[in-house]
PDB file of C-alpha atoms in Angstrom:
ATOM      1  CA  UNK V1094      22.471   0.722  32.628  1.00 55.00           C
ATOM      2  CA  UNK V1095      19.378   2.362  32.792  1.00 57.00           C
ATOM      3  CA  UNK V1096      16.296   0.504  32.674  1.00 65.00           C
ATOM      4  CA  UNK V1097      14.263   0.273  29.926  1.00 62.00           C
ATOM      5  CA  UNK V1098      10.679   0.575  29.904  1.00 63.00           C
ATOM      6  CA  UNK V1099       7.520   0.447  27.176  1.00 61.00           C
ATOM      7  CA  UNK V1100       5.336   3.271  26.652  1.00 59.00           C
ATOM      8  CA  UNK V1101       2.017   3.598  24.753  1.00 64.00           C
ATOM      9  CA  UNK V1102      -0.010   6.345  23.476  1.00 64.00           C
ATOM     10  CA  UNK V1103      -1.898   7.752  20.577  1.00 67.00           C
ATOM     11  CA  UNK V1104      -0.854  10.578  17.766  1.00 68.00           C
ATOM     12  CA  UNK V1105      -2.397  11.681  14.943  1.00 66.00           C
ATOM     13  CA  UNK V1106      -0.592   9.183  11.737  1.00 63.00           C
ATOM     14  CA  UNK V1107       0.029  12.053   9.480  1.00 59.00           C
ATOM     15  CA  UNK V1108       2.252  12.806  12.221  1.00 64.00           C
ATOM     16  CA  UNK V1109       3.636   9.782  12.894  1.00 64.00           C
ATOM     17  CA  UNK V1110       3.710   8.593   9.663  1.00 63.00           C
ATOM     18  CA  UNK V1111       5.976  12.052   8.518  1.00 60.00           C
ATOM     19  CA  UNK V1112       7.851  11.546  11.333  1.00 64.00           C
ATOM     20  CA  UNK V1113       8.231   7.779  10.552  1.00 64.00           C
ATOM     21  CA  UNK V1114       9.630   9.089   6.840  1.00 63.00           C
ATOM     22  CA  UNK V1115      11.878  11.557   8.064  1.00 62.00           C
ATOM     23  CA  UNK V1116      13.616   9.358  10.120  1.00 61.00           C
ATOM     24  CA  UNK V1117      14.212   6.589   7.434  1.00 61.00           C
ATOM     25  CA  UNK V1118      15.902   9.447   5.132  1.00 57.00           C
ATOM     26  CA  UNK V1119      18.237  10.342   7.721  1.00 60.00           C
ATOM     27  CA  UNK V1120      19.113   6.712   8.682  1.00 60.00           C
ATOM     28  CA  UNK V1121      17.998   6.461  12.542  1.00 62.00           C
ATOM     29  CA  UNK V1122      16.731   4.229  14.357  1.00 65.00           C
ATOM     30  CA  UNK V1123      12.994   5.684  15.698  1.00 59.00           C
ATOM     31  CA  UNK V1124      13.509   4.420  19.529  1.00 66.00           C
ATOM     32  CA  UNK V1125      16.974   6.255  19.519  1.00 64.00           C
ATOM     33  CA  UNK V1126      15.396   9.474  18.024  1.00 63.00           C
ATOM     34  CA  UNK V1127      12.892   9.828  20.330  1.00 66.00           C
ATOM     35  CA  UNK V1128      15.259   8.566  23.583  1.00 68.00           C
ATOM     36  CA  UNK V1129      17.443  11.238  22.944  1.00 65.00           C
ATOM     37  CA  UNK V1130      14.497  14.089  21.986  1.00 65.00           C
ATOM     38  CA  UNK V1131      13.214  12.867  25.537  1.00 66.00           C
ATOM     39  CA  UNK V1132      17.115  13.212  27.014  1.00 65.00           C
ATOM     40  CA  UNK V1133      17.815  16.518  25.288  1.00 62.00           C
ATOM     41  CA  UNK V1134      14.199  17.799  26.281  1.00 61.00           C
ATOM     42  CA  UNK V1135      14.778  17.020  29.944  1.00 63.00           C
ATOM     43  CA  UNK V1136      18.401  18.746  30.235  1.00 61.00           C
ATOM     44  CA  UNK V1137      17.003  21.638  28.750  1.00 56.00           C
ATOM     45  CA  UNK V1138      19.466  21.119  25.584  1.00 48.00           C
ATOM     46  CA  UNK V1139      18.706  22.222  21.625  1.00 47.00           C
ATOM     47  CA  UNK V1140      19.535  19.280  19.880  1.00 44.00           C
ATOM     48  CA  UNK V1141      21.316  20.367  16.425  1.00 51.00           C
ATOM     49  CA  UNK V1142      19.504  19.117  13.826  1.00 51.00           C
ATOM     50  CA  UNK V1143      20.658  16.458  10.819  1.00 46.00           C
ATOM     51  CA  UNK V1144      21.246  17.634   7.721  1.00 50.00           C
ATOM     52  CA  UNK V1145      18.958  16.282   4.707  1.00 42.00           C
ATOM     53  CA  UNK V1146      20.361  14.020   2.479  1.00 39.00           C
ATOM     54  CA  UNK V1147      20.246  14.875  -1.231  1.00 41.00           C
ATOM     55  CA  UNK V1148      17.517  14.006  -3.615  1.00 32.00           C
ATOM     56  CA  UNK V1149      19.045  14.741  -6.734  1.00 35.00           C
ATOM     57  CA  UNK V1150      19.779  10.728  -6.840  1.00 37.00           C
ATOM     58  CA  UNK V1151      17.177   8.265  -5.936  1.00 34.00           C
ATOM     59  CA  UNK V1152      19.362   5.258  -6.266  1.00 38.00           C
ATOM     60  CA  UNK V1153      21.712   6.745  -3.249  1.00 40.00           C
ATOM     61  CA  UNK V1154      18.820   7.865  -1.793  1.00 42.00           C
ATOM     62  CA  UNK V1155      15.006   7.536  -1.697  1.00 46.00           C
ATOM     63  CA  UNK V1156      13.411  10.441  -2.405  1.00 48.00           C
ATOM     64  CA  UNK V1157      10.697  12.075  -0.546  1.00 55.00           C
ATOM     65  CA  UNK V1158       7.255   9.884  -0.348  1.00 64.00           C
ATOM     66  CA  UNK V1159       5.147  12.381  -2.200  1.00 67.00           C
ATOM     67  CA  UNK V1160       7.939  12.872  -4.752  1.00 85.00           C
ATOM     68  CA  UNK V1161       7.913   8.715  -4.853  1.00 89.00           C
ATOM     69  CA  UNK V1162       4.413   8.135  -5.248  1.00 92.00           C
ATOM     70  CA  UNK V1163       3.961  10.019  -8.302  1.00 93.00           C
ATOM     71  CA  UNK V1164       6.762   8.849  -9.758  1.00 92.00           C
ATOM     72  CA  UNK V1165       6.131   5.639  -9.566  1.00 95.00           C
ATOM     73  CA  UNK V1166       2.606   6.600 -11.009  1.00 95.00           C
ATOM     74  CA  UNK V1167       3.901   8.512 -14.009  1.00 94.00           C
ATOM     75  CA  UNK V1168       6.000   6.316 -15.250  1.00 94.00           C
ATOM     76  CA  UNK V1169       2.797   3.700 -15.000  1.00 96.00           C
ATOM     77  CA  UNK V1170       0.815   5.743 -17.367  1.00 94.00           C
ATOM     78  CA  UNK V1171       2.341   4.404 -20.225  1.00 94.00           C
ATOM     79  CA  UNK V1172       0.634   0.582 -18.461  1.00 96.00           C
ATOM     80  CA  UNK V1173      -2.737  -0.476 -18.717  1.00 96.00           C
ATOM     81  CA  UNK V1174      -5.035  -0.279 -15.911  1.00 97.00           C
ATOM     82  CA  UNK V1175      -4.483  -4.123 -15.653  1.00 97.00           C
ATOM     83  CA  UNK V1176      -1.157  -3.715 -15.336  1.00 97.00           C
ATOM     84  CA  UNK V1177      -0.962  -1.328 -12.544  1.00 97.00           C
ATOM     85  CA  UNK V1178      -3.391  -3.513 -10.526  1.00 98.00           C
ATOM     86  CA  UNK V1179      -1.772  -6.816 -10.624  1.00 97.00           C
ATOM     87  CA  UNK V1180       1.933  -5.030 -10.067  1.00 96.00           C
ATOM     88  CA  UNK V1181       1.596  -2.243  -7.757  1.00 97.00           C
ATOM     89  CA  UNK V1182      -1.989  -2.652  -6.126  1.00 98.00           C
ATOM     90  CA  UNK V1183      -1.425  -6.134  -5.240  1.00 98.00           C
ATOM     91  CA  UNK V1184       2.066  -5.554  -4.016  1.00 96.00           C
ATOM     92  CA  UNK V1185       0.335  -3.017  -1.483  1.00 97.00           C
ATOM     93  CA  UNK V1186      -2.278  -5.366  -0.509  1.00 98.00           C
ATOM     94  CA  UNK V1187       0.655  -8.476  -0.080  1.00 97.00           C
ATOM     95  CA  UNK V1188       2.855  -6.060   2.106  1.00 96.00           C
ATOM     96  CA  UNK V1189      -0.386  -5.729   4.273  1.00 96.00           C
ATOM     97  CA  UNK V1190      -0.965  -1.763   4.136  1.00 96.00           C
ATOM     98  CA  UNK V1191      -5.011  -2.552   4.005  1.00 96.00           C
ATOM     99  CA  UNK V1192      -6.351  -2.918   7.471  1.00 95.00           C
ATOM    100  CA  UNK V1193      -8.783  -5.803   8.129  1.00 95.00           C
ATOM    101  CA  UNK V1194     -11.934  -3.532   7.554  1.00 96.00           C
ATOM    102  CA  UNK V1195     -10.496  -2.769   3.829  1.00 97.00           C
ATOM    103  CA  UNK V1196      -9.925  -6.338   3.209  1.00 97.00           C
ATOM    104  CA  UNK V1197     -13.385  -7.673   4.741  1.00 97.00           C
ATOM    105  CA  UNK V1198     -15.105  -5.174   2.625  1.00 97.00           C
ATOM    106  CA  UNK V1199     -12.797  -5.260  -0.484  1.00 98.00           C
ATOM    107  CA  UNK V1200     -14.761  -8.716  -0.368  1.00 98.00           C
ATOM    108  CA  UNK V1201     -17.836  -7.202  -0.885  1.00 98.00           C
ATOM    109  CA  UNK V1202     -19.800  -7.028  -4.190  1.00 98.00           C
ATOM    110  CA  UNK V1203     -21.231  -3.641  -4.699  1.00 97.00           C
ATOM    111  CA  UNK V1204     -24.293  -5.763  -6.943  1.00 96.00           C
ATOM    112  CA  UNK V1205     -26.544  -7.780  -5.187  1.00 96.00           C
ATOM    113  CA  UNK V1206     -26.121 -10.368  -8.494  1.00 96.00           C
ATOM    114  CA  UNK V1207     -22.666 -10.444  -7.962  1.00 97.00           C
ATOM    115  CA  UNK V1208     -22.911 -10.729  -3.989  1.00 97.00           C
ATOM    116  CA  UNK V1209     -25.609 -14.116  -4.568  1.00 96.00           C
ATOM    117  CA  UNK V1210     -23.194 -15.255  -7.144  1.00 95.00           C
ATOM    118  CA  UNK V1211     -19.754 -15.432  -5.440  1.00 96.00           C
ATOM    119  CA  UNK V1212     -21.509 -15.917  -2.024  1.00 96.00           C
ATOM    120  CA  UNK V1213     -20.142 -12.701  -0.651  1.00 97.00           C
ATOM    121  CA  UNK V1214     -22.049 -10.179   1.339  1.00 97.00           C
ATOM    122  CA  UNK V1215     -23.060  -6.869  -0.605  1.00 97.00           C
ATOM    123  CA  UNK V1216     -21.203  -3.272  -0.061  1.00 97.00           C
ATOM    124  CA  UNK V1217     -20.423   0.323  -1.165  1.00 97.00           C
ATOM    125  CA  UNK V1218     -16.737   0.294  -0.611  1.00 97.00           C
ATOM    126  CA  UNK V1219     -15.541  -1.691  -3.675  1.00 98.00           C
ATOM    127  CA  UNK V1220     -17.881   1.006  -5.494  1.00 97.00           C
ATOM    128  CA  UNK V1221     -16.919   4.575  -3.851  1.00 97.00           C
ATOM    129  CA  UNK V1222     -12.995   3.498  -3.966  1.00 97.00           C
ATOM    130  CA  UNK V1223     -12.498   1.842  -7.348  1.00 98.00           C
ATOM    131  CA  UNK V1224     -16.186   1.857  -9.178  1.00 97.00           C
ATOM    132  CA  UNK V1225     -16.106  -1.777  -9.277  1.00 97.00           C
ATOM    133  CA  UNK V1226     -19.189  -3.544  -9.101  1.00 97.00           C
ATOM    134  CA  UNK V1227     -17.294  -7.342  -8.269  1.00 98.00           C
ATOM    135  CA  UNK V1228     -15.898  -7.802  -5.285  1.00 98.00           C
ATOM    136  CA  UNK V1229     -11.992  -6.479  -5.282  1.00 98.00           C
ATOM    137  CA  UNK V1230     -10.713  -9.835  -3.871  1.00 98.00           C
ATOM    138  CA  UNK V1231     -12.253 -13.359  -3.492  1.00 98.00           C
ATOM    139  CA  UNK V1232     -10.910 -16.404  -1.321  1.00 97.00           C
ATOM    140  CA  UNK V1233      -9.170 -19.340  -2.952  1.00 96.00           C
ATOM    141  CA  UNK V1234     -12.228 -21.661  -2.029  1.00 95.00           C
ATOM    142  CA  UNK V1235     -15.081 -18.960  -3.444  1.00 96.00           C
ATOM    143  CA  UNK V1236     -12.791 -19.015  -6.729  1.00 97.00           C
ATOM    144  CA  UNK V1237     -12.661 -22.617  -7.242  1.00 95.00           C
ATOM    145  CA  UNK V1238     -16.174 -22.884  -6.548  1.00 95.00           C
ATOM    146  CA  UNK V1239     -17.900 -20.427  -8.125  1.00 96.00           C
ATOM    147  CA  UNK V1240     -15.287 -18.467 -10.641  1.00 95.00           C
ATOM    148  CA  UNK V1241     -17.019 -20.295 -14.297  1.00 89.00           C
ATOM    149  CA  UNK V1242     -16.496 -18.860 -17.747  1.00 88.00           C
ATOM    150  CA  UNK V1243     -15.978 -15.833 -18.058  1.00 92.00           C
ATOM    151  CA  UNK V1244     -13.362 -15.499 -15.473  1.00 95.00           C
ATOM    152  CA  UNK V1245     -14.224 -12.519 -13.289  1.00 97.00           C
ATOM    153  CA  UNK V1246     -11.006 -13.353 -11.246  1.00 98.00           C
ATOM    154  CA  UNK V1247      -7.094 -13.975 -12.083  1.00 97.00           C
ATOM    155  CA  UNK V1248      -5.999 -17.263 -11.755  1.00 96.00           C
ATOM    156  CA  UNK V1249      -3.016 -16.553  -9.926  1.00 97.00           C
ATOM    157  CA  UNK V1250      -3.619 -16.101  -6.304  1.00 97.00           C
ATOM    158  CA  UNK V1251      -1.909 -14.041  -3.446  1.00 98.00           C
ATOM    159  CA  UNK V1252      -1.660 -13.495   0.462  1.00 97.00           C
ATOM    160  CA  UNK V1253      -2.896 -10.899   2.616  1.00 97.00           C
ATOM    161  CA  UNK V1254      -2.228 -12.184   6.394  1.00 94.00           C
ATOM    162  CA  UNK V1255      -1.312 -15.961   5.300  1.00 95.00           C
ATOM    163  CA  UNK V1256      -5.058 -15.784   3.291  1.00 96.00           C
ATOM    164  CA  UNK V1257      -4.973 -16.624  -0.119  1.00 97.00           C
ATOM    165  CA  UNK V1258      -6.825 -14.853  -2.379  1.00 98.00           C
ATOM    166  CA  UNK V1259      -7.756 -13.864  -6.309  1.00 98.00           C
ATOM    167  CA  UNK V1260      -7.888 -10.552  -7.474  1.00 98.00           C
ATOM    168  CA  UNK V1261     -10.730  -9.073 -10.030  1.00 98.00           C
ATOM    169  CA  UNK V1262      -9.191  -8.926 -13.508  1.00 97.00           C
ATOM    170  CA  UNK V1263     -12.197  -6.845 -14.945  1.00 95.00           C
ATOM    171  CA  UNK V1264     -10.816  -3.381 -15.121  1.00 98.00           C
ATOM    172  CA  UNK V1265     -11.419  -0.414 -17.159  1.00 97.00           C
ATOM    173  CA  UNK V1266     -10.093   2.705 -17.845  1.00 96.00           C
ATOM    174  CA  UNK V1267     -12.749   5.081 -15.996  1.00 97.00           C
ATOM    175  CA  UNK V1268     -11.650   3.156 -12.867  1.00 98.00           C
ATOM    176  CA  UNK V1269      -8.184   3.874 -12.868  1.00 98.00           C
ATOM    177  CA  UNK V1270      -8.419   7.407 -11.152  1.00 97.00           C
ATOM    178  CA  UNK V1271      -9.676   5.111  -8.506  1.00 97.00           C
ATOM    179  CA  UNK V1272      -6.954   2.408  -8.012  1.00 98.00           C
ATOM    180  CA  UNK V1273      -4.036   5.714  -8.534  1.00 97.00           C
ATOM    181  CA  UNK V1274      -5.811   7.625  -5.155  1.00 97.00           C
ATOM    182  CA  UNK V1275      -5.714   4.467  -3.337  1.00 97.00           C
ATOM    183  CA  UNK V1276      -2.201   3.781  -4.519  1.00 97.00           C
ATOM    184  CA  UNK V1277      -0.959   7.184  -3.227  1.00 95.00           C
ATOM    185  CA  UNK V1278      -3.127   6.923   0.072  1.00 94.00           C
ATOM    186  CA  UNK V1279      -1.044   3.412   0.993  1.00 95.00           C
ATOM    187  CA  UNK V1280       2.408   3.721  -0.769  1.00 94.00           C
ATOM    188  CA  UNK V1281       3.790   5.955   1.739  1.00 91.00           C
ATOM    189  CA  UNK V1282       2.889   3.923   4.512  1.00 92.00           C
ATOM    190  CA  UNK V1283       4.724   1.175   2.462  1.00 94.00           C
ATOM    191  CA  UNK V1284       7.699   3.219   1.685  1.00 91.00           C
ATOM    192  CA  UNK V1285       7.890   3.440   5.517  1.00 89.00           C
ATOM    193  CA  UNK V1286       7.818  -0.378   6.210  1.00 89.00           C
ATOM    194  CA  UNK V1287      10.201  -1.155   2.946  1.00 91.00           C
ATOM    195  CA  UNK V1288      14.074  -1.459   2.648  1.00 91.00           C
ATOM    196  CA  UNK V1289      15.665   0.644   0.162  1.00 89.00           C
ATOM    197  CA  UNK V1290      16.195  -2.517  -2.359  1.00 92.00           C
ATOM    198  CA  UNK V1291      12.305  -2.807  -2.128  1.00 93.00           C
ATOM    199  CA  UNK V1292      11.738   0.641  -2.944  1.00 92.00           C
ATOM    200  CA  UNK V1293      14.258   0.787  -5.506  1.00 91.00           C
ATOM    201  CA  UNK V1294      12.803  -2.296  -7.395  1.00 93.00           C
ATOM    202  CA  UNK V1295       9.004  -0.814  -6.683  1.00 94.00           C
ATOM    203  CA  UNK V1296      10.093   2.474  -8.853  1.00 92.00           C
ATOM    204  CA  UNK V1297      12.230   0.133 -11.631  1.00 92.00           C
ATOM    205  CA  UNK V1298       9.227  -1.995 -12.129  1.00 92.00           C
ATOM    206  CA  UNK V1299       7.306  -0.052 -15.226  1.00 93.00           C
ATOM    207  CA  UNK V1300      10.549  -0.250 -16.999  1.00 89.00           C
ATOM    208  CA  UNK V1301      10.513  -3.903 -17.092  1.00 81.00           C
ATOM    209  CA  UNK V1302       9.138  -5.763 -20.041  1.00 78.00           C
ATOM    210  CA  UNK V1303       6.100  -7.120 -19.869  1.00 64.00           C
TER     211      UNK V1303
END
């Protein structure tokens, strides 16, 4: 048996992450895809390529990321802006699609009132992504501290990299153009990293009652 051997190197993720896609619809594994693009590239071979499956029928198979995204998002118009961030927002930020400079800044307070209050240091991003002027996310100690009436936070807390933390429940509806761009920047790269039960839940979840 040939041995095996690790490489590294860097591509552009639009790239990778299409590729990534493409190769979940047609149901191979990524290291054997690009083994035997390497193989057939080396003999000098055309590999045929796979057909597409159908997307007439999402529950056989997903459908295309783009096509996912805004249906998931269409059928949440009929939800409040609440809604969508406590069930689709924070399942993003739980599956760990935000890298570790979104989350230190979603901690951020955009007002410097707001930053002395909950102890956090101030920042623009919680303002130019979702025009909030709390911080998006708070630690479990900062809540019990210094979360008094009115609530700014939800009770209910959450885990982003084995941190718990409390999401802002102070949403309006000029913000949600906000919180939908951010959804459809980070659901594909979700949809990547999911199992089809996942996804298939994901997309059945604004049908469920409230």
């Amino acid at each position: 048996m040939a041995k095996k051997i690790g490489v590294t190197f860097s591509i552009d993720e639009d790239i990778f992450l299409n590729f990534t896609l493409a190769v979940i619809l047609n149901n191979d594994s990524r290291e054997d895809l690009l083994e035997n693009f390497m193989r057939s590239y080396v003999e000098k071979k055309s590999r045929k390529p796979q057909p597409s499956p159908p997307l007439n029928d999402y529950k056989s198979q997903p459908s295309l990321p783009n096509d996912y995204t805004e249906q998931l998002l269409q059928k949440c118009r009929s939800k409040k802006i609440s809604w969508l961030v406590q069930n689709v927002l924070q399942k993003l930020l739980e599956s760990g699609v935000a890298t570790d400079l979104e989350v230190a800044e979603f901690q951020k307070a955009h007002k410097q009132v707001y930053a002395e209050k909950y102890h956090v240091p101030c920042g623009d991003h919680v303002k130019e992504i979702f025009n909030l002027s709390l911080p998006l996310i708070i630690t479990a100690e900062r809540k019990l501290k210094y979360d008094d009436s009115p609530k700014k936070f939800y009770k209910d807390s959450f885990s982003i990299g084995g941190e718990k933390y409390h999401l802002c429940l102070q949403w309006f509806t000029e913000q949600r153009d906000g919180v939908e761009a951010w959804i459809r920047k980070k659901l594909p790269i979700w949809f990547a990293q999911s199992d089809a039960r996942s996804r298939d839940e994901m997309l059945r979840r604004p049908d469920t009652p409230s």
